[in-house]
C-alpha cells in the first residue's frame, strides 16, 4: 500500500507514519485529514461513501486533499460550492 501514497503525502525520509487510510488501493489520507473531515461533517465524502438519505452530509459530492489542504465539493440548494479547509495556524503540517 505504501506505493499508493501520493508523493506529496510521503515523509522526506523513511516510511509514512500510520495511520494511512485507504479505500481498496486508493489512498484517502492520514489521521489529520480524517480528523478534518470529521470536524467538518465530511466523513462519508472523505471515505468515498454515499451518505445515508436525510443525513446532514448528503449534499457532499467529493472531498480531496492537495498540498495539505482539504477541498470539499458540495451541492446544496442547486449551488455547487468548493470549500477549502486549512489546518489552524501553528498546527503540524505533516
Short mmCIF file of N, CA and C in Angstrom, two decimals:
data_model
loop_
_atom_site.label_atom_id
_atom_site.label_comp_id
_atom_site.label_asym_id
_atom_site.label_seq_id
_atom_site.Cartn_x
_atom_site.Cartn_y
_atom_site.Cartn_z
N UNK A 1 0.81 -1.20 0.00
CA UNK A 1 0.00 0.00 0.00
C UNK A 1 0.85 1.27 0.00
N UNK A 2 2.08 1.17 0.51
CA UNK A 2 2.92 2.37 0.56
C UNK A 2 3.10 3.02 -0.80
N UNK A 3 3.15 2.21 -1.84
CA UNK A 3 3.34 2.77 -3.18
C UNK A 3 2.13 3.57 -3.64
N UNK A 4 0.97 3.42 -2.99
CA UNK A 4 -0.24 4.15 -3.36
C UNK A 4 -0.37 5.50 -2.65
N UNK A 5 0.53 5.79 -1.72
CA UNK A 5 0.51 7.08 -1.03
C UNK A 5 1.09 8.13 -1.98
N UNK A 6 0.35 9.22 -2.26
CA UNK A 6 0.86 10.25 -3.18
C UNK A 6 2.20 10.82 -2.71
N UNK A 7 3.02 11.19 -3.65
CA UNK A 7 4.36 11.71 -3.36
C UNK A 7 4.33 12.86 -2.35
N UNK A 8 3.36 13.80 -2.50
CA UNK A 8 3.31 14.96 -1.60
C UNK A 8 2.89 14.59 -0.18
N UNK A 9 2.38 13.36 0.03
CA UNK A 9 1.97 12.92 1.36
C UNK A 9 3.01 12.03 2.02
N UNK A 10 4.11 11.77 1.34
CA UNK A 10 5.16 10.92 1.90
C UNK A 10 6.14 11.76 2.71
N UNK A 11 6.70 11.16 3.78
CA UNK A 11 7.72 11.89 4.52
C UNK A 11 8.99 12.01 3.68
N UNK A 12 9.83 12.98 4.01
CA UNK A 12 11.05 13.19 3.24
C UNK A 12 12.02 12.02 3.39
N UNK A 13 11.96 11.32 4.53
CA UNK A 13 12.80 10.14 4.72
C UNK A 13 12.01 9.09 5.50
N UNK A 14 12.31 7.85 5.26
CA UNK A 14 11.64 6.75 5.96
C UNK A 14 10.28 6.42 5.36
N UNK A 15 9.53 5.63 6.10
CA UNK A 15 8.21 5.20 5.67
C UNK A 15 7.12 6.13 6.19
N UNK A 16 5.97 6.19 5.50
CA UNK A 16 4.86 7.01 6.01
C UNK A 16 4.41 6.49 7.38
N UNK A 17 4.11 7.40 8.28
CA UNK A 17 3.66 7.00 9.60
C UNK A 17 2.19 6.62 9.57
N UNK A 18 1.81 5.56 10.31
CA UNK A 18 0.40 5.19 10.38
C UNK A 18 -0.36 6.19 11.23
N UNK A 19 -1.64 6.29 11.16
CA UNK A 19 -2.46 5.52 10.22
C UNK A 19 -2.56 6.23 8.88
N UNK A 20 -2.58 5.45 7.83
CA UNK A 20 -2.85 5.91 6.47
C UNK A 20 -4.15 5.22 6.07
N UNK A 21 -5.09 5.96 5.52
CA UNK A 21 -6.42 5.44 5.26
C UNK A 21 -6.59 5.20 3.76
N UNK A 22 -7.05 4.00 3.41
CA UNK A 22 -7.24 3.60 2.02
C UNK A 22 -8.67 3.10 1.82
N UNK A 23 -9.18 3.21 0.60
CA UNK A 23 -10.41 2.57 0.16
C UNK A 23 -9.98 1.66 -0.97
N UNK A 24 -9.91 0.35 -0.69
CA UNK A 24 -9.23 -0.61 -1.55
C UNK A 24 -7.78 -0.14 -1.69
N UNK A 25 -7.30 0.14 -2.89
CA UNK A 25 -5.91 0.59 -3.03
C UNK A 25 -5.82 2.10 -3.20
N UNK A 26 -6.96 2.81 -3.17
CA UNK A 26 -6.96 4.27 -3.34
C UNK A 26 -6.63 4.95 -2.01
N UNK A 27 -5.59 5.76 -1.99
CA UNK A 27 -5.19 6.49 -0.79
C UNK A 27 -6.18 7.61 -0.51
N UNK A 28 -6.71 7.65 0.73
CA UNK A 28 -7.67 8.68 1.12
C UNK A 28 -7.04 9.77 1.96
N UNK A 29 -6.07 9.44 2.77
CA UNK A 29 -5.42 10.44 3.61
C UNK A 29 -4.87 9.84 4.87
N UNK A 30 -4.42 10.71 5.77
CA UNK A 30 -3.88 10.28 7.05
C UNK A 30 -4.86 10.67 8.15
N UNK A 31 -4.43 10.49 9.40
CA UNK A 31 -5.32 10.79 10.51
C UNK A 31 -5.73 12.26 10.52
N UNK A 32 -4.79 13.14 10.21
CA UNK A 32 -5.10 14.58 10.21
C UNK A 32 -6.20 14.91 9.20
N UNK A 33 -6.12 14.31 8.02
CA UNK A 33 -7.15 14.53 7.00
C UNK A 33 -8.49 13.97 7.46
N UNK A 34 -8.46 12.79 8.09
CA UNK A 34 -9.71 12.21 8.59
C UNK A 34 -10.30 13.08 9.69
N UNK A 35 -9.43 13.58 10.60
CA UNK A 35 -9.91 14.44 11.68
C UNK A 35 -10.57 15.70 11.13
N UNK A 36 -9.96 16.31 10.12
CA UNK A 36 -10.55 17.50 9.49
C UNK A 36 -11.91 17.17 8.88
N UNK A 37 -12.00 16.02 8.21
CA UNK A 37 -13.27 15.61 7.61
C UNK A 37 -14.32 15.40 8.69
N UNK A 38 -13.93 14.80 9.80
CA UNK A 38 -14.87 14.57 10.90
C UNK A 38 -15.33 15.89 11.49
N UNK A 39 -14.43 16.82 11.68
CA UNK A 39 -14.78 18.12 12.25
C UNK A 39 -15.72 18.91 11.33
N UNK A 40 -15.65 18.64 10.04
CA UNK A 40 -16.46 19.37 9.06
C UNK A 40 -17.62 18.54 8.53
N UNK A 41 -17.99 17.49 9.28
CA UNK A 41 -19.10 16.62 8.89
C UNK A 41 -18.95 16.11 7.46
N UNK A 42 -17.76 15.72 7.09
CA UNK A 42 -17.50 15.25 5.73
C UNK A 42 -16.90 13.85 5.71
N UNK A 43 -17.20 13.04 6.73
CA UNK A 43 -16.60 11.72 6.83
C UNK A 43 -17.00 10.82 5.66
N UNK A 44 -18.28 10.83 5.30
CA UNK A 44 -18.72 9.99 4.19
C UNK A 44 -17.97 10.35 2.91
N UNK A 45 -17.85 11.62 2.62
CA UNK A 45 -17.14 12.05 1.42
C UNK A 45 -15.67 11.67 1.51
N UNK A 46 -15.05 11.85 2.67
CA UNK A 46 -13.65 11.51 2.86
C UNK A 46 -13.42 10.03 2.56
N UNK A 47 -14.33 9.19 3.04
CA UNK A 47 -14.19 7.75 2.85
C UNK A 47 -14.65 7.27 1.48
N UNK A 48 -15.20 8.19 0.68
CA UNK A 48 -15.68 7.82 -0.65
C UNK A 48 -16.98 7.06 -0.61
N UNK A 49 -17.78 7.29 0.45
CA UNK A 49 -19.06 6.61 0.62
C UNK A 49 -20.21 7.56 0.35
N UNK A 50 -21.35 7.00 0.02
CA UNK A 50 -22.56 7.79 -0.15
C UNK A 50 -23.22 7.94 1.21
N UNK A 51 -23.55 9.16 1.58
CA UNK A 51 -24.20 9.42 2.87
C UNK A 51 -25.62 8.87 2.84
N UNK A 52 -26.12 8.37 3.99
CA UNK A 52 -27.49 7.87 4.04
C UNK A 52 -28.48 8.99 3.77
N UNK A 53 -29.65 8.67 3.20
CA UNK A 53 -30.66 9.70 2.95
C UNK A 53 -31.04 10.41 4.25
N UNK A 54 -31.18 11.72 4.15
CA UNK A 54 -31.58 12.51 5.31
C UNK A 54 -30.44 12.93 6.22
N UNK A 55 -29.22 12.49 5.93
CA UNK A 55 -28.10 12.89 6.78
C UNK A 55 -27.69 14.32 6.44
N UNK A 56 -27.01 14.96 7.37
CA UNK A 56 -26.58 16.35 7.17
C UNK A 56 -25.56 16.47 6.05
N UNK A 57 -24.86 15.41 5.78
CA UNK A 57 -23.79 15.47 4.78
C UNK A 57 -24.23 14.91 3.44
N UNK A 58 -25.50 14.75 3.22
CA UNK A 58 -25.99 14.18 1.99
C UNK A 58 -25.65 14.99 0.76
N UNK A 59 -25.36 16.28 0.93
CA UNK A 59 -25.06 17.11 -0.21
C UNK A 59 -23.60 17.11 -0.62
N UNK A 60 -22.74 16.47 0.14
CA UNK A 60 -21.31 16.48 -0.19
C UNK A 60 -21.06 15.51 -1.33
N UNK A 61 -20.41 16.00 -2.36
CA UNK A 61 -20.14 15.17 -3.53
C UNK A 61 -18.74 14.57 -3.51
N UNK A 62 -17.74 15.35 -3.13
CA UNK A 62 -16.37 14.87 -3.26
C UNK A 62 -15.45 15.63 -2.32
N UNK A 63 -14.48 14.92 -1.77
CA UNK A 63 -13.52 15.53 -0.86
C UNK A 63 -12.13 15.08 -1.30
N UNK A 64 -11.17 16.00 -1.36
CA UNK A 64 -9.81 15.62 -1.70
C UNK A 64 -8.82 16.53 -1.00
N UNK A 65 -7.58 16.04 -0.89
CA UNK A 65 -6.51 16.82 -0.27
C UNK A 65 -5.46 17.14 -1.32
N UNK A 66 -4.96 18.37 -1.27
CA UNK A 66 -3.90 18.80 -2.17
C UNK A 66 -3.01 19.75 -1.40
N UNK A 67 -1.74 19.41 -1.30
CA UNK A 67 -0.77 20.26 -0.60
C UNK A 67 -1.23 20.60 0.81
N UNK A 68 -1.59 19.58 1.59
CA UNK A 68 -2.01 19.72 2.99
C UNK A 68 -3.27 20.56 3.17
N UNK A 69 -4.07 20.70 2.15
CA UNK A 69 -5.33 21.43 2.24
C UNK A 69 -6.44 20.51 1.77
N UNK A 70 -7.54 20.48 2.51
CA UNK A 70 -8.68 19.66 2.14
C UNK A 70 -9.68 20.50 1.38
N UNK A 71 -10.14 20.00 0.26
CA UNK A 71 -11.16 20.66 -0.54
C UNK A 71 -12.40 19.77 -0.57
N UNK A 72 -13.57 20.36 -0.45
CA UNK A 72 -14.81 19.61 -0.49
C UNK A 72 -15.74 20.29 -1.48
N UNK A 73 -16.21 19.52 -2.46
CA UNK A 73 -17.25 19.99 -3.36
C UNK A 73 -18.60 19.62 -2.76
N UNK A 74 -19.52 20.56 -2.69
CA UNK A 74 -20.86 20.25 -2.20
C UNK A 74 -21.89 20.76 -3.20
N UNK A 75 -23.03 20.15 -3.15
CA UNK A 75 -24.15 20.59 -3.96
C UNK A 75 -25.33 20.75 -3.02
N UNK A 76 -25.63 21.98 -2.68
CA UNK A 76 -26.73 22.29 -1.78
C UNK A 76 -27.59 23.35 -2.43
N UNK A 77 -28.88 23.14 -2.41
CA UNK A 77 -29.86 24.07 -2.98
C UNK A 77 -29.49 24.51 -4.39
N UNK A 78 -28.97 23.59 -5.18
CA UNK A 78 -28.67 23.89 -6.57
C UNK A 78 -27.36 24.61 -6.82
N UNK A 79 -26.60 24.93 -5.79
CA UNK A 79 -25.32 25.63 -5.96
C UNK A 79 -24.19 24.65 -5.76
N UNK A 80 -23.21 24.70 -6.62
CA UNK A 80 -22.00 23.89 -6.46
C UNK A 80 -20.98 24.76 -5.74
N UNK A 81 -20.51 24.30 -4.60
CA UNK A 81 -19.63 25.10 -3.75
C UNK A 81 -18.33 24.34 -3.51
N UNK A 82 -17.22 25.04 -3.51
CA UNK A 82 -15.92 24.46 -3.19
C UNK A 82 -15.46 25.05 -1.86
N UNK A 83 -15.27 24.18 -0.88
CA UNK A 83 -14.78 24.61 0.43
C UNK A 83 -13.30 24.27 0.53
N UNK A 84 -12.55 25.17 1.09
CA UNK A 84 -11.12 24.94 1.34
C UNK A 84 -10.93 24.92 2.84
N UNK A 85 -10.51 23.78 3.38
CA UNK A 85 -10.33 23.61 4.81
C UNK A 85 -8.84 23.59 5.10
N UNK A 86 -8.39 24.52 5.92
CA UNK A 86 -6.97 24.59 6.24
C UNK A 86 -6.77 24.26 7.71
N UNK A 87 -5.60 23.74 8.02
CA UNK A 87 -5.26 23.46 9.41
C UNK A 87 -5.14 24.78 10.16
N UNK A 88 -5.49 24.78 11.47
CA UNK A 88 -5.33 26.01 12.25
C UNK A 88 -3.88 26.46 12.27
N UNK A 89 -3.68 27.76 12.42
CA UNK A 89 -2.31 28.30 12.46
C UNK A 89 -1.54 27.63 13.59
N UNK A 90 -0.31 27.26 13.30
CA UNK A 90 0.54 26.62 14.29
C UNK A 90 0.35 25.12 14.35
N UNK A 91 -0.63 24.58 13.63
CA UNK A 91 -0.85 23.13 13.63
C UNK A 91 0.22 22.47 12.76
N UNK A 92 0.52 21.24 13.09
CA UNK A 92 1.52 20.49 12.33
C UNK A 92 1.06 20.27 10.91
N UNK A 93 1.92 20.51 9.95
CA UNK A 93 1.63 20.28 8.53
C UNK A 93 2.40 19.06 8.06
N UNK A 94 2.21 17.91 8.69
CA UNK A 94 2.98 16.71 8.35
C UNK A 94 2.65 16.14 7.02
#
